[in-house]
XYZ file of N, CA and C in Angstrom:
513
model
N -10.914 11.809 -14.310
C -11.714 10.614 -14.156
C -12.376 10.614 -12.782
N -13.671 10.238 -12.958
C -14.628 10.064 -11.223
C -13.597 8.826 -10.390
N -14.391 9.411 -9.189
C -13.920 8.235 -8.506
C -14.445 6.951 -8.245
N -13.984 6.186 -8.215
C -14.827 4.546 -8.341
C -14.875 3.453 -7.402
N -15.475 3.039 -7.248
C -14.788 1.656 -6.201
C -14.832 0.536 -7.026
N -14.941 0.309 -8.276
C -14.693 -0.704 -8.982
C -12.850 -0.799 -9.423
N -11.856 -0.931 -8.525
C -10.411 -0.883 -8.583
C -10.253 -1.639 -9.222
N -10.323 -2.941 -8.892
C -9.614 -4.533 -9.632
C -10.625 -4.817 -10.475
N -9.322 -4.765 -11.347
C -10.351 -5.371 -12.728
C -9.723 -7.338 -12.830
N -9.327 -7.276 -12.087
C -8.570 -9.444 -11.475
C -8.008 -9.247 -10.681
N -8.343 -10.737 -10.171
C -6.829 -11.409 -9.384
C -7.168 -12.950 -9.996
N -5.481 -13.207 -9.875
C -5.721 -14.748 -10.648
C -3.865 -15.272 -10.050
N -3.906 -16.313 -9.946
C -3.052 -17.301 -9.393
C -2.375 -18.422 -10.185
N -1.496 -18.417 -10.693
C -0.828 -19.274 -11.777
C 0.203 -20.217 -11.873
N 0.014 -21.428 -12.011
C 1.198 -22.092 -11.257
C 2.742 -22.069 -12.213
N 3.365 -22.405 -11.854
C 4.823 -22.853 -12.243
C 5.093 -22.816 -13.592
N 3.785 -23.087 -14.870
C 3.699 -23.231 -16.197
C 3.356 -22.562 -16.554
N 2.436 -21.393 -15.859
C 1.924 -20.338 -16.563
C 0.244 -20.071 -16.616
N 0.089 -21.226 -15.989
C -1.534 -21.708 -16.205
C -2.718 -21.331 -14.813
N -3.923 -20.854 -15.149
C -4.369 -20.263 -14.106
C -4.626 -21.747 -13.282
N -4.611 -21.541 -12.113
C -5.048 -22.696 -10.965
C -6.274 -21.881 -10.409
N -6.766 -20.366 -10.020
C -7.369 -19.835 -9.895
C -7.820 -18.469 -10.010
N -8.363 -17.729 -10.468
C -8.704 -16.584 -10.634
C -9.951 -16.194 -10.731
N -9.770 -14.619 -11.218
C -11.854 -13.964 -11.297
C -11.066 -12.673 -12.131
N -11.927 -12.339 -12.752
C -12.132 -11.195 -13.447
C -13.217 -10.555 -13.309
N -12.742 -8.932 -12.850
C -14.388 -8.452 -12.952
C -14.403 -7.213 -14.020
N -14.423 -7.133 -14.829
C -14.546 -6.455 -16.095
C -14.560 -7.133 -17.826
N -14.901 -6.676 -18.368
C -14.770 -7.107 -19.279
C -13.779 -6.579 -20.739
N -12.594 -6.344 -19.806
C -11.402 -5.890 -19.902
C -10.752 -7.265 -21.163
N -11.390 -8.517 -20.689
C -10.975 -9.595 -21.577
C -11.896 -10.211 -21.703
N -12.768 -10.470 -22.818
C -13.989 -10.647 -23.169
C -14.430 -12.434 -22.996
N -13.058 -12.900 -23.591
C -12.945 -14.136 -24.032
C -12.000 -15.058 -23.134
N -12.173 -16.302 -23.081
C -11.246 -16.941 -22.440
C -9.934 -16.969 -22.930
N -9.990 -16.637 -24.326
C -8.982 -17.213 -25.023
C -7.936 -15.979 -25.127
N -9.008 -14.773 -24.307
C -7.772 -13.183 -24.567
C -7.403 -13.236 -23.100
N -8.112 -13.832 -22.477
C -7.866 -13.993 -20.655
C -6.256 -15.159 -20.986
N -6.525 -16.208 -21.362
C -5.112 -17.081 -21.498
C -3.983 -16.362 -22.070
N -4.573 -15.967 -23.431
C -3.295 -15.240 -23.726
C -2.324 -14.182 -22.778
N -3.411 -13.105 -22.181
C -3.172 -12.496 -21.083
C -2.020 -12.822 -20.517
N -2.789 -14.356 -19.600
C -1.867 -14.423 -18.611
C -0.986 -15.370 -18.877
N -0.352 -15.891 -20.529
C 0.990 -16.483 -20.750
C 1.506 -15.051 -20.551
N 1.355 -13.896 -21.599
C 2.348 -13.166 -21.603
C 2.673 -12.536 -20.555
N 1.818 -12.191 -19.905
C 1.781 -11.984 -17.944
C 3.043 -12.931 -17.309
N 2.502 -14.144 -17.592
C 3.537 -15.079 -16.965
C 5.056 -14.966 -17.374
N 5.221 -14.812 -18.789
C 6.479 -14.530 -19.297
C 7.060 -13.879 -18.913
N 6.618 -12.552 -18.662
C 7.454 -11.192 -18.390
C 7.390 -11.031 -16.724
N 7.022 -11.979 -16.007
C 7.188 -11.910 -14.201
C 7.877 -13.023 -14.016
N 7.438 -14.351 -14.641
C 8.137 -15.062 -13.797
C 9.652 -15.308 -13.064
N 10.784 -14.534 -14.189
C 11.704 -14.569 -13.495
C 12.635 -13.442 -12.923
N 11.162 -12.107 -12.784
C 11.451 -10.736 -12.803
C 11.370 -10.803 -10.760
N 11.939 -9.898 -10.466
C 12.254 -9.400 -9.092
C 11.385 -8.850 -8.175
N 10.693 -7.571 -9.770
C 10.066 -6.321 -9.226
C 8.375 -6.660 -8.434
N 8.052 -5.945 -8.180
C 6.577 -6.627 -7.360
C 5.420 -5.558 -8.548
N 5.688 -4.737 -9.391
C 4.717 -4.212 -10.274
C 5.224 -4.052 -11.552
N 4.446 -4.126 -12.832
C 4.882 -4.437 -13.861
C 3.242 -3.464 -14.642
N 3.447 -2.980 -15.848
C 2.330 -2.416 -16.594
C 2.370 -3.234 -17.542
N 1.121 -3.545 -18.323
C 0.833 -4.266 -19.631
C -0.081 -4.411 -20.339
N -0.024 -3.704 -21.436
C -1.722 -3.270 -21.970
C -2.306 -2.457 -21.158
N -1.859 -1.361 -20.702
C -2.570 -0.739 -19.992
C -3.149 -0.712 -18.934
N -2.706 -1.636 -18.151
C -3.059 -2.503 -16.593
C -1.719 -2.140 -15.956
N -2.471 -2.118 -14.783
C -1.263 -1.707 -13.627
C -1.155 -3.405 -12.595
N 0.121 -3.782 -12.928
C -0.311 -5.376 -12.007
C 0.377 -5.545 -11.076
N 0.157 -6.189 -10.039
C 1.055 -6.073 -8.636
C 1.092 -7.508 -8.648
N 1.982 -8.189 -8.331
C 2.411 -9.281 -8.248
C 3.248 -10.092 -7.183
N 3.400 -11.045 -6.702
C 4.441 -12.052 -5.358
C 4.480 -13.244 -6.542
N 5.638 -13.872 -5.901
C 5.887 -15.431 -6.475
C 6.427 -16.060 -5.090
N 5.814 -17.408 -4.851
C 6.583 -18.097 -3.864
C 6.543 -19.575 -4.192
N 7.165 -20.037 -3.912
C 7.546 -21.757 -4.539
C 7.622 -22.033 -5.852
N 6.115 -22.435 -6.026
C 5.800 -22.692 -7.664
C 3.843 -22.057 -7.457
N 3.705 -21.354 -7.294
C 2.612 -20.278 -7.174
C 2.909 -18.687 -7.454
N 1.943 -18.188 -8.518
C 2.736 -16.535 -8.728
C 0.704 -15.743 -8.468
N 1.201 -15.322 -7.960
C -0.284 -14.334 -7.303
C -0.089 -12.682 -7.728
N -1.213 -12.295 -8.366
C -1.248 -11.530 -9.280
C -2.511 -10.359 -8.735
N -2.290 -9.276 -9.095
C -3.510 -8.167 -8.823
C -3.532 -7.525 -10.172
N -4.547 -7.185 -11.084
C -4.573 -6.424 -11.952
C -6.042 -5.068 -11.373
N -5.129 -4.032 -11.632
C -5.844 -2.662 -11.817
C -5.519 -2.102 -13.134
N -6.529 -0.782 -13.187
C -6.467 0.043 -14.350
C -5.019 0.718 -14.129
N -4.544 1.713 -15.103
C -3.246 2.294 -15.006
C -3.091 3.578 -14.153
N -4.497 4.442 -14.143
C -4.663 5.190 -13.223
C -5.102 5.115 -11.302
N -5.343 3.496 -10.956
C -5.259 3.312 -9.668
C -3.742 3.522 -8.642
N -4.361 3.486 -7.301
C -3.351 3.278 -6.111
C -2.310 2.280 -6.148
N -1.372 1.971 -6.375
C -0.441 0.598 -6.433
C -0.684 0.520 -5.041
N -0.669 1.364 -4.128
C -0.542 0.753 -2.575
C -1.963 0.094 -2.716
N -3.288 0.781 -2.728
C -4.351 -0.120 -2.715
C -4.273 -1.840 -3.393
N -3.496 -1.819 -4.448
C -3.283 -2.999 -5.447
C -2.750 -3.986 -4.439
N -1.348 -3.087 -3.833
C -0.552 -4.093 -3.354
C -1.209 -4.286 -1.626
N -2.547 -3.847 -1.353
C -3.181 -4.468 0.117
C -3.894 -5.220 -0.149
N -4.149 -5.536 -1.594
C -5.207 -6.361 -1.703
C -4.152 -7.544 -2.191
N -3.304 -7.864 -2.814
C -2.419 -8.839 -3.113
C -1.778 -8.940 -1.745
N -1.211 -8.073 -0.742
C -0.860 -9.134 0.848
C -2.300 -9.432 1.182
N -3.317 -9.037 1.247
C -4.443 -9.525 1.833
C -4.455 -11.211 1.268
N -4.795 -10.884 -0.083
C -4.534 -12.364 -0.516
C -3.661 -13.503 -0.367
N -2.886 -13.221 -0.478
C -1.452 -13.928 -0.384
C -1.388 -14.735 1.736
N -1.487 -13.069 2.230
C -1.477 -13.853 3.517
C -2.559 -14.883 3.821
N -3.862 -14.456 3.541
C -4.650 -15.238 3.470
C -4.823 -16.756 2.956
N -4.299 -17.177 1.972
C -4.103 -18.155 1.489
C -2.925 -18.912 2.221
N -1.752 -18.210 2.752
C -0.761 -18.936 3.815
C -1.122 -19.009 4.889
N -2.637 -18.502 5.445
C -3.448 -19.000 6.509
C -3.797 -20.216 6.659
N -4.514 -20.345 5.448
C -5.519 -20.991 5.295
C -4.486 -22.731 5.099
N -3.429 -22.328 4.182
C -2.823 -23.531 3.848
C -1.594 -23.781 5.018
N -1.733 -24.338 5.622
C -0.865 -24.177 7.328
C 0.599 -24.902 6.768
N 0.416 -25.572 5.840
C 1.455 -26.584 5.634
C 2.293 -25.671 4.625
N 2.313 -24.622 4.324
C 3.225 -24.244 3.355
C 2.466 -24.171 1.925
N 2.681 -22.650 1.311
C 2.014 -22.163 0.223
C 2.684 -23.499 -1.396
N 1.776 -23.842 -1.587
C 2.780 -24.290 -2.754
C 1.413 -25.395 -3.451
N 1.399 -25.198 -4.954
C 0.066 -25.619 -5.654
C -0.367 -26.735 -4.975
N 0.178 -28.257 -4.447
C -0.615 -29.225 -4.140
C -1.692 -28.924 -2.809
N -1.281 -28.211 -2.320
C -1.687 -28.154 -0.756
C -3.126 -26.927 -1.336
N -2.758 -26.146 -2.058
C -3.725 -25.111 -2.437
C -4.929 -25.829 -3.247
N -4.652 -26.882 -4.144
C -5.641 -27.383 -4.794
C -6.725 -28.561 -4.352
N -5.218 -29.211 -3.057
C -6.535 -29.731 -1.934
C -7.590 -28.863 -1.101
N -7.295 -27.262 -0.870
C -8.068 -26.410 -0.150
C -8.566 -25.463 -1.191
N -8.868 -25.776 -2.509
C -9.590 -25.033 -3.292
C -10.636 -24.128 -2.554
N -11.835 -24.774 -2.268
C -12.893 -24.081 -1.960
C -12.722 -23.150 -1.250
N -11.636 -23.321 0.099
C -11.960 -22.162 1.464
C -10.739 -21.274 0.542
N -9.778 -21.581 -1.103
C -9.085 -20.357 -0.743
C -9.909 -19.525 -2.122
N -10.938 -19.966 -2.484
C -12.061 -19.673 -3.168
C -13.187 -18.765 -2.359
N -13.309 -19.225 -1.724
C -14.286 -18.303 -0.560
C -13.645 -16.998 -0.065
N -12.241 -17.453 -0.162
C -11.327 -16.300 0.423
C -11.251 -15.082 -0.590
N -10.894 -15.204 -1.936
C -10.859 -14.730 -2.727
C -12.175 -13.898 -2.853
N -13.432 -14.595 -3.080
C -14.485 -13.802 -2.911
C -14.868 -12.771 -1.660
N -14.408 -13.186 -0.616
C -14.464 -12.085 0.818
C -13.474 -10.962 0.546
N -12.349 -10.812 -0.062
C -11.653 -10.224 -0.485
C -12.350 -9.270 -1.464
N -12.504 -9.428 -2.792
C -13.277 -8.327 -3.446
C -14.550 -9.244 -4.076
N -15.437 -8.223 -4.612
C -16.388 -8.798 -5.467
C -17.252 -7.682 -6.444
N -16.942 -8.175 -7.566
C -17.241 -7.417 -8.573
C -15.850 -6.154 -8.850
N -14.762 -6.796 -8.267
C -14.303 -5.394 -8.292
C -14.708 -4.014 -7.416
N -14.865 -4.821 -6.515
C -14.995 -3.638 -5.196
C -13.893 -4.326 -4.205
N -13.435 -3.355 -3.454
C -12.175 -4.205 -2.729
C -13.320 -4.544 -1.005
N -13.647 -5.238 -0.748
C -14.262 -5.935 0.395
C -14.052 -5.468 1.680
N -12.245 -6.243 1.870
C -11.741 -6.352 2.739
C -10.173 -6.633 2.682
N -9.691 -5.869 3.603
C -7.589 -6.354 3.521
C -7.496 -6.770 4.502
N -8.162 -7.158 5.495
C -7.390 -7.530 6.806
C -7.537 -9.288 6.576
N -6.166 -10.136 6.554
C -6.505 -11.471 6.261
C -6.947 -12.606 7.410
N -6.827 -11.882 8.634
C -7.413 -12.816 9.900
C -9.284 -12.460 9.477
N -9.362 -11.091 9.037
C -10.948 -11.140 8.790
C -11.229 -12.151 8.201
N -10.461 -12.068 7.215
C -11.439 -12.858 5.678
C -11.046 -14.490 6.546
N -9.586 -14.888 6.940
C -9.647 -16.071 7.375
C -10.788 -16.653 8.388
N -11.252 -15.253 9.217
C -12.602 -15.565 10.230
C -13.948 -15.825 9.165
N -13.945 -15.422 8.219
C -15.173 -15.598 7.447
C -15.191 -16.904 6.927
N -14.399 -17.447 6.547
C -13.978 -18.491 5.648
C -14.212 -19.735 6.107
N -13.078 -19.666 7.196
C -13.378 -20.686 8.159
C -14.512 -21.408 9.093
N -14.371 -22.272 9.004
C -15.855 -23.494 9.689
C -15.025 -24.308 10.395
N -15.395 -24.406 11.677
C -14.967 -25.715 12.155
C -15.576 -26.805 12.326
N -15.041 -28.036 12.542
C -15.537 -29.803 11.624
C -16.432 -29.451 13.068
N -16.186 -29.022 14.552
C -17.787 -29.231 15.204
C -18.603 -28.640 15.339
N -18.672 -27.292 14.161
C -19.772 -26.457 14.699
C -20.656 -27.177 13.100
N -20.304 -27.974 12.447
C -21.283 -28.919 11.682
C -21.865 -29.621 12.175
N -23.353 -29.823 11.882
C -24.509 -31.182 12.193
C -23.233 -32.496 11.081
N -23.575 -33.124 11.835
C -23.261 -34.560 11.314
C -23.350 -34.747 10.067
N -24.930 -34.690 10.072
C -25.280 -34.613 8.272
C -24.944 -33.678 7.488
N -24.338 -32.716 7.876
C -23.693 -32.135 7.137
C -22.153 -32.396 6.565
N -21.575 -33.551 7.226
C -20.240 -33.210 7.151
C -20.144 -34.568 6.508
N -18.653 -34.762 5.244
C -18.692 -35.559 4.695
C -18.290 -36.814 5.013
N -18.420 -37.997 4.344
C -17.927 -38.748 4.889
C -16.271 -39.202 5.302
N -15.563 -37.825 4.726
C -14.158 -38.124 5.262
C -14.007 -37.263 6.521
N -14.268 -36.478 6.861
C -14.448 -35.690 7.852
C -15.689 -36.406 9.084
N -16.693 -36.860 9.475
C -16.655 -38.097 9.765
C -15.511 -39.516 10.044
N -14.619 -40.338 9.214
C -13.607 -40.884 9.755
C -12.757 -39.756 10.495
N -12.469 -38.579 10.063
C -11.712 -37.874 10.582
C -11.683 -37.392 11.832
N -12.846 -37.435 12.577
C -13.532 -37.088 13.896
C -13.727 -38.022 15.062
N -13.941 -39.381 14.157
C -13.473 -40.955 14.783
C -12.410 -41.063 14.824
N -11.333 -40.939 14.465
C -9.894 -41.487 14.034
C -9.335 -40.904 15.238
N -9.938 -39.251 15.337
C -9.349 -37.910 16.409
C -9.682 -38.200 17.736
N -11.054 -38.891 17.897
C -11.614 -39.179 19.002
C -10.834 -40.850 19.461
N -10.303 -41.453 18.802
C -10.003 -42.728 19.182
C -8.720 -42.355 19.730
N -7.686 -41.876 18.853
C -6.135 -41.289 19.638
C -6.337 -40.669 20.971
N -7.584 -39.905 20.730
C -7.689 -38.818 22.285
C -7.645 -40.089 23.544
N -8.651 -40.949 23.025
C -9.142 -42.163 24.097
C -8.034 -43.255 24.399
N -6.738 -43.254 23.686
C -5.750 -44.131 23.831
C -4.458 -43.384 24.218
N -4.322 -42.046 24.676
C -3.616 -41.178 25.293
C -3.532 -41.434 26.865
C-alpha cells in the first residue's frame, strides 16, 4: 500500500451513555449517520469497561482514553502507526484538559464546545494529522476577552469585564 497522509479516518468523544458529544469523520468509511451510531454503541460497548488503550473493529485500528464520564477515541485504518494514533489522541485529550481548566468531565466540555471544536479541527483535517503538540493547538485556539473590539464580544463577556474591573477597583 502507498503512503498517505490521510491516517484518521475519526476522532469522536462520547459521554458516559455511549452517545457522541463530539466528533468528525473523514472518510466515508460510514456513509450514514445511522452506521456512524451504530459504530459507536458497539465501540462504546466493548471499551467502556476495558483497560487496554487499543482495540480493532471492523477493520479499524482505535486508540482510545476514558476519564470521568468522557471516553476519547482515535480511529485509523488497520494498517497505520498506533504510535501516530496514539499522538494524536494525547494531543487531543491534553488539549481539551487545557482548554477545560476546571477538570475534564462532559458539563464543563459542553460549556466550551466551540474552542474544544476549534481544537479538534487544528488537530487534523480531512484526515491529515495537522498538529500533536497541544500548547500549539491551545495557542491557536485561544483568544483573549482583551484582544476583542467591544463589539465583538458578547454580552456576557462584557458583564464579565465589568464585574473583573469592579473587584480590581475594590481591592
Amino acid at each position: 500500500m502507498e503512503p498517505s497522509l490521510y491516517i484518521i479516518k475519526g476522532i469522536i468523544l462520547l459521554d458516559n451513555d455511549g452517545n457522541r458529544i463530539m466528533g468528525k469523520y473523514y472518510d466515508s468509511t460510514f456513509s450514514s449517520a445511522k452506521e456512524k451510531g451504530e459504530f459507536e454503541k458497539k465501540l462504546f460497548n466493548k471499551t467502556y469497561k476495558a483497560n487496554g488503550e487499543i482495540i480493532m473493529i471492523d477493520g479499524l485500528t482505535i486508540v482510545y482514553r476514558s476519564i470521568v464520564d468522557l471516553h476519547f477515541y482515535v480511529i485509523g485504518s488497520t494498517n497505520e502507526n498506533e504510535v501516530i494514533l496514539v499522538s494524536v489522541l494525547n494531543c487531543f485529550y491534553d488539549t481539551i484538559s487545557m482548554i477545560l481548566k476546571r477538570g475534564v468531565e462532559k458539563k464543563s466540555l459542553i460549556e466550551y464546545m466551540d474552542t474544544c471544536t476549534l481544537a479538534l479541527d487544528e488537530i487534523c483535517d480531512s484526515g491529515i494529522i495537522l498538529e500533536i503538540d497541544p500548547m500549539a493547538v491551545l495557542h491557536r485556539v485561544s483568544i483573549r476577552d482583551n484582544d476583542l473590539p467591544l463589539g465583538e464580544q458578547t454580552l456576557f463577556d462584557v458583564f464579565k469585564m465589568a464585574k473583573d474591573q469592579l473587584k480590581s477597583n475594590f481591592r
